[in-house]
Amino acid sequence: MSAGLRERALAAASGVVDPEIPVLTIADLGVLRAVRLAGDTVEIEITPTYSGCPAMRVIEQELATALRAAGIGKFRIATVLSPAWTTDWLSKEGRRKLAEFGIAPPAGISRRSHFGTDAVACPRCGSAETERISEFGSTACKALYRCRRCAEPFDYFKCH
Amino acid sequence: MSALFDYTLRLADSALILGHRLSEWIGHAPLLEEELALGNLALDLIGQARALYAYAGAVEGKGRDEDALAYLRDCGQFRNLLLVEQPNGDFAVTIARQLLYSAFAHPFWRDLARSRDATLAAIAAKAEKESAYHLRHAGEWLIRLGDGTAESHRRAQAALDTLWPYVGELFESDAVEEALVNQGIAVDPAALRPEWERSVQAIIAEATLAAPAGTGMQSGGRIGRHSEHLGHLLATMQFLQRAYPGASW
Ligand SMILES: [Zn+2]
């Protein structure tokens, strides 16, 4: 019985999508850290990508909605900061979905010197001839790039 | 008042006040990409502040939440560094302030991530990654400005000259820090100075600017003695909660 409850909770929680990158679920992103039972209460842990990520509150609300829709009334949602989120937690599936959506998935490491840039392939044409326009994009987790071959600007999910 | 509460509040206040300052650029940044960048930096800082305020409130145990701490204290109760409350000035002043703070914050959070206080360590581990971006962003801009046109060079130098008196306070500590450093909870800020000097001096040199000398030093933020600028900032930031107590949306 309680094994069934955890399965239902996991399925419901795993289906919640990131409000800013709706092709990714919070499971794809690695934002969903744990789904477990404490007696008959479902306990869920999520972690922010960035300290100020404004999506966290929306994700909490969406989680609550998804759990209730799955017939689960007793749950607790906690935000945990440790260990700190890293792009390494982005699933393989998540990377594929990102690229399909037109966002270049994270490449390389984020520790760079001044004016250095990650080698990022254009998600439209695959060219490596790209340049960074800004390290800060429309959300905290993205940078803005431009492809020199197809001339299209695109978002890059930056390494973190 | 416990040392841990005081310490956490200082860190929270510096992050919040700098975050608020950066948010003042929204709608006024020199270009769209920079508008997004400054907004992102502000979000990171305000996010750090929220986590720190929540923890400070829990440590204090009097039921004050992050909003009570951010919106319902007056100037004399704020514990932020004087550097971060300095007005935005022109873009060069904002960038110089960001550089001077981030060159400190990055190694600070890195070391605090090894704190024996698990909550501070967790907050610091996230903040460290963010401050690496902030430092790079500010460094790149200071180099562009200093090594740019005669006008941008002049303004960048003036910005450093204006803000330099607030540098010394970054590395000061008092009994609150000392007690927590001894317990392996806090970071000794003075120990970070050599690293700060190396990173800032390298950027200043590449920017063809000169590090100001003999500017004197201003401090007092950690005991609530602030410049006249903080009151104006709080008047804006706290207006809504003061006028409509308890308002939420
Ligand atoms: Zn392309």
XYZ file of C-alpha atoms and ligand atoms in Angstrom:
410
model
C 0.000 0.000 0.000
C 2.622 2.560 1.001
C 4.902 1.388 -1.821
C 2.035 2.277 -4.148
C 1.724 5.693 -2.555
C 5.399 6.478 -3.100
C 5.175 5.331 -6.735
C 2.179 7.571 -7.335
C 3.880 10.512 -5.637
C 7.068 9.985 -7.642
C 5.151 9.787 -10.908
C 3.184 12.955 -10.080
C 6.251 14.910 -8.930
C 8.387 13.777 -11.853
C 5.845 15.139 -14.310
C 6.073 18.735 -13.052
C 7.794 20.951 -15.617
C 10.078 23.928 -15.158
C 7.924 27.038 -15.716
C 10.709 28.774 -17.628
C 11.873 25.823 -19.727
C 8.635 23.844 -20.080
C 10.216 21.024 -22.110
C 12.121 19.953 -19.010
C 10.598 18.247 -16.007
C 12.031 18.997 -12.600
C 13.291 15.399 -12.619
C 15.182 16.058 -15.905
C 16.679 19.170 -14.337
C 17.809 17.472 -11.155
C 15.737 19.982 -9.160
C 13.652 17.120 -7.730
C 15.982 15.583 -5.138
C 13.892 13.149 -3.157
C 10.418 11.641 -2.888
C 9.904 9.517 0.196
C 7.369 8.507 2.793
C 7.283 9.459 6.448
C 4.434 7.321 7.708
C 1.525 8.219 5.437
C 2.984 11.620 4.529
C 4.820 12.178 1.267
C 8.014 14.184 1.712
C 9.478 15.910 -1.301
C 12.786 17.723 -1.554
C 13.634 20.209 -4.254
C 16.750 22.315 -4.733
C 17.132 25.641 -6.572
C 19.402 25.936 -9.601
C 20.418 29.458 -8.490
C 19.835 31.104 -5.084
C 17.461 33.643 -6.553
C 15.673 31.343 -8.989
C 12.162 32.833 -9.130
C 10.759 29.563 -10.498
C 11.047 27.785 -7.159
C 7.804 29.085 -5.722
C 5.918 28.223 -8.895
C 7.456 24.744 -8.869
C 6.250 24.262 -5.284
C 2.721 25.267 -6.274
C 2.791 22.996 -9.319
C 4.023 20.127 -7.175
C 1.187 20.618 -4.713
C -1.322 20.692 -7.571
C 0.137 17.537 -9.156
C 0.110 15.649 -5.864
C -3.495 16.608 -5.118
C -4.502 15.617 -8.646
C -2.952 12.202 -7.940
C -5.175 11.910 -4.873
C -2.393 12.650 -2.398
C -3.436 15.012 0.347
C -0.736 14.605 2.964
C 2.601 15.943 1.791
C 5.434 18.264 2.713
C 7.647 20.075 0.226
C 11.040 21.227 1.472
C 13.714 23.235 -0.313
C 17.208 21.963 0.374
C 20.401 23.833 -0.536
C 22.957 21.114 0.077
C 24.507 19.617 -1.915
C 24.440 22.596 -4.286
C 22.774 21.987 -7.643
C 25.061 21.466 -10.595
C 24.436 21.085 -14.328
C 25.897 17.587 -13.961
C 22.506 16.617 -12.551
C 20.790 17.446 -15.806
C 19.736 14.087 -17.213
C 20.794 12.805 -20.634
C 17.145 12.974 -21.627
C 17.070 16.563 -20.362
C 20.055 17.532 -22.499
C 18.439 16.016 -25.580
C 15.157 17.856 -24.923
C 17.006 21.136 -24.383
C 18.814 20.885 -27.705
C 15.547 20.027 -29.488
C 13.917 23.045 -27.870
C 16.680 25.266 -29.281
C 18.683 25.741 -26.091
C 22.293 24.564 -26.222
C 22.927 22.168 -23.324
C 25.820 22.882 -20.949
C 29.292 22.098 -22.250
C 32.666 22.138 -20.559
C 33.295 23.718 -17.188
C 32.236 27.087 -15.888
C 35.533 28.180 -14.325
C 36.948 30.515 -16.933
C 39.217 33.509 -16.983
C 38.102 36.913 -18.172
C 36.609 37.016 -21.653
C 36.836 33.240 -21.963
C 33.816 31.437 -23.398
C 32.559 27.869 -23.422
C 32.770 26.057 -26.751
C 29.060 25.901 -27.534
C 27.553 24.316 -30.633
C 24.623 26.043 -32.318
C 21.439 24.083 -31.509
C 19.992 24.988 -34.940
C 22.769 24.123 -37.365
C 25.358 22.423 -35.142
C 28.117 24.853 -36.050
C 30.853 25.404 -33.481
C 31.326 28.913 -34.874
C 29.408 30.653 -32.121
C 30.020 33.674 -29.928
C 28.752 34.789 -26.581
C 26.627 37.918 -26.568
C 26.068 37.981 -22.823
C 26.798 35.688 -19.924
C 23.356 36.534 -18.561
C 20.233 35.610 -20.484
C 16.485 35.649 -19.992
C 16.808 33.503 -16.848
C 19.613 32.966 -14.332
C 20.555 29.585 -15.795
C 20.992 30.762 -19.378
C 23.506 32.806 -21.365
C 22.911 34.462 -24.717
C 24.891 33.267 -27.754
C 24.879 33.882 -31.499
C 25.767 31.507 -34.306
C 28.164 32.971 -36.830
C 27.154 30.470 -39.533
C 23.346 30.621 -39.480
C 23.366 34.040 -37.776
C 20.648 33.049 -35.290
C 20.848 34.048 -31.632
C 20.201 31.239 -29.159
C 20.100 30.484 -25.440
C 22.822 28.434 -23.823
C 22.087 26.560 -20.603
C 25.266 27.537 -18.839
C 27.535 25.235 -16.913
C 27.288 25.708 -13.184
C 21.877 38.501 20.765
C 23.819 35.478 19.588
C 26.980 35.863 17.541
C 25.606 33.463 14.923
C 22.481 35.597 14.468
C 24.533 38.770 14.181
C 26.961 37.196 11.732
C 24.251 35.738 9.505
C 22.400 39.048 9.542
C 25.520 40.922 8.385
C 25.936 38.610 5.427
C 22.240 38.822 4.584
C 22.169 42.614 4.802
C 25.156 43.060 2.493
C 23.634 40.708 -0.085
C 20.208 42.370 0.096
C 21.441 45.954 -0.086
C 23.742 45.257 -3.028
C 20.969 43.291 -4.725
C 18.595 46.204 -4.245
C 21.146 48.670 -5.603
C 21.554 46.575 -8.753
C 17.794 46.318 -9.145
C 17.697 50.128 -9.379
C 19.249 49.726 -12.843
C 16.197 47.925 -14.187
C 14.888 50.104 -16.980
C 18.026 52.262 -16.995
C 20.887 49.977 -18.040
C 23.089 51.143 -20.926
C 22.132 48.198 -23.130
C 19.628 45.352 -23.121
C 22.146 42.600 -22.385
C 23.415 44.575 -19.428
C 19.881 45.141 -18.200
C 19.462 41.359 -18.070
C 22.882 40.862 -16.508
C 22.330 43.361 -13.695
C 18.873 41.925 -13.055
C 20.347 38.436 -12.843
C 23.061 39.566 -10.445
C 20.416 41.244 -8.297
C 18.326 38.067 -8.245
C 21.302 35.990 -7.133
C 22.077 38.416 -4.329
C 18.488 38.735 -3.147
C 18.204 34.932 -3.270
C 21.294 34.640 -1.082
C 19.828 37.236 1.274
C 16.525 35.350 1.567
C 18.246 32.113 2.540
C 20.406 33.964 5.066
C 17.477 35.908 6.562
C 15.430 32.732 6.909
C 18.320 31.157 8.779
C 18.950 34.253 10.914
C 15.282 34.277 11.884
C 15.427 30.608 12.851
C 18.613 31.153 14.883
C 17.050 34.108 16.674
C 13.928 32.101 17.440
C 11.607 35.075 17.912
C 9.426 34.372 14.928
C 10.916 36.985 12.616
C 10.859 35.776 9.014
C 12.826 37.036 6.027
C 10.311 39.807 5.326
C 10.358 41.067 8.922
C 14.138 41.239 8.838
C 14.340 42.886 5.422
C 11.454 45.341 5.667
C 10.901 46.126 9.317
C 14.287 47.266 10.537
C 15.627 50.805 10.321
C 19.059 52.081 9.266
C 20.732 51.662 12.619
C 19.782 47.993 12.694
C 21.221 47.176 9.290
C 24.629 45.485 9.394
C 25.742 45.649 5.755
C 29.101 46.836 4.481
C 29.217 50.550 3.649
C 30.545 49.684 0.178
C 27.329 48.029 -0.960
C 25.044 50.910 0.057
C 26.981 53.453 -1.993
C 24.827 54.894 -4.789
C 24.998 53.409 -8.279
C 26.506 56.584 -9.724
C 27.348 56.098 -13.391
C 27.819 52.629 -14.865
C 31.525 52.706 -13.970
C 30.760 53.229 -10.277
C 28.316 50.314 -10.302
C 30.869 48.074 -12.009
C 33.718 49.130 -9.716
C 31.547 48.514 -6.640
C 30.608 45.119 -8.028
C 34.236 44.230 -8.658
C 35.477 45.306 -5.231
C 32.700 43.337 -3.527
C 32.781 40.242 -5.751
C 36.566 39.882 -5.509
C 35.945 39.564 -1.773
C 32.703 37.594 -1.906
C 33.994 34.848 -4.176
C 36.824 33.583 -1.926
C 34.689 34.376 1.121
C 31.831 32.074 0.081
C 34.315 29.445 -1.081
C 35.849 29.324 2.401
C 32.514 29.637 4.220
C 31.356 26.550 2.303
C 33.682 24.654 4.670
C 32.021 26.163 7.758
C 31.144 23.818 10.605
C 27.683 25.370 10.480
C 25.916 23.155 7.919
C 23.323 25.761 6.895
C 25.846 28.537 6.312
C 28.014 26.058 4.410
C 25.106 25.099 2.142
C 24.152 28.719 1.420
C 27.812 29.541 0.767
C 28.292 26.642 -1.659
C 25.579 28.075 -3.898
C 26.688 31.674 -3.464
C 30.253 30.763 -4.374
C 29.271 29.576 -7.845
C 27.190 32.695 -8.392
C 29.883 35.073 -7.181
C 32.318 33.542 -9.690
C 30.056 34.854 -12.474
C 29.691 38.194 -10.743
C 33.430 38.629 -10.428
C 34.031 37.746 -14.059
C 31.262 40.058 -15.239
C 32.591 43.014 -13.248
C 36.200 42.304 -14.178
C 35.438 42.164 -17.890
C 33.544 45.433 -17.718
C 36.171 47.267 -15.717
C 38.790 46.204 -18.280
C 36.572 47.373 -21.162
C 35.934 50.706 -19.462
C 39.476 51.347 -18.261
C 41.065 50.265 -21.514
C 38.331 51.884 -23.606
C 37.941 55.536 -24.554
C 39.484 58.486 -22.738
C 36.074 59.218 -21.216
C 35.384 55.660 -20.037
C 38.916 55.484 -18.628
C 38.433 58.726 -16.729
C 35.114 57.567 -15.301
C 36.451 54.138 -14.333
C 39.361 55.728 -12.494
C 37.036 58.181 -10.757
C 34.836 55.246 -9.709
C 37.751 53.433 -8.094
C 38.828 56.641 -6.365
C 35.299 57.181 -5.011
C 34.867 53.665 -3.645
C 38.341 52.840 -2.417
C 37.770 54.230 1.112
C 35.184 51.457 1.651
C 37.569 48.617 0.803
C 39.218 48.341 4.215
C 35.945 47.469 5.929
C 35.703 44.247 3.901
C 38.609 42.819 5.875
C 37.717 44.076 9.350
C 36.380 41.843 12.068
C 35.142 42.278 15.611
C 34.312 40.053 18.574
C 31.366 38.495 16.713
C 33.556 37.204 13.875
C 36.451 36.314 16.123
C 34.302 34.104 18.345
C 32.841 32.289 15.334
C 36.189 31.983 13.542
C 37.515 30.196 16.614
C 34.618 27.750 16.428
C 35.268 27.012 12.752
C 31.967 28.655 11.769
C 33.028 32.006 10.302
C 35.724 33.042 7.846
C 38.470 35.404 8.983
C 38.097 38.202 6.431
C 41.633 39.525 6.936
C 42.993 36.222 5.638
C 41.306 36.899 2.284
C 43.082 40.191 1.664
C 46.148 38.865 -0.209
C 43.917 36.987 -2.644
C 41.651 40.015 -3.064
C 44.674 42.238 -3.747
C 46.007 39.829 -6.364
C 42.751 39.517 -8.287
C 41.779 43.194 -8.084
C 45.260 44.509 -8.879
C 45.523 42.208 -11.922
C 42.234 43.541 -13.293
C 43.132 47.159 -12.522
C 46.452 46.705 -14.326
C 44.825 45.104 -17.366
C 42.314 47.948 -17.367
C 45.231 50.417 -17.484
C 43.911 51.983 -14.294
C 45.710 52.787 -11.071
C 44.841 51.522 -7.612
C 44.129 54.567 -5.441
C 46.509 55.121 -2.547
C 46.191 56.996 0.724
C 42.430 57.403 0.508
C 41.741 56.757 4.178
C 39.088 54.330 5.279
C 35.417 54.346 6.267
C 33.776 51.665 8.356
C 30.904 51.164 10.763
C 28.372 49.082 8.849
C 28.600 46.090 11.181
C 27.609 48.243 14.161
C 24.856 50.047 12.267
C 26.735 53.276 11.552
C 25.917 53.985 7.928
C 26.405 56.623 5.276
C 23.446 58.901 4.541
C 22.633 56.821 1.461
C 21.185 53.815 3.266
C 18.160 55.689 4.604
C 17.123 56.734 1.122
C 17.537 53.197 -0.147
C 15.424 51.781 2.687
C 12.757 54.412 2.166
C 12.240 53.025 -1.327
C 12.765 49.364 -0.557
C 10.578 49.283 2.562
C 7.843 51.651 1.457
C 5.229 49.038 0.662
C 5.539 47.137 3.941
C 5.622 50.379 5.907
C 2.567 51.823 4.186
C 0.599 48.562 3.995
C 1.883 46.350 6.822
C 1.593 42.665 6.077
C 0.747 43.218 2.405
C 1.429 40.206 0.228
C 0.657 39.143 -3.332
Zn 23.744 27.987 -36.367
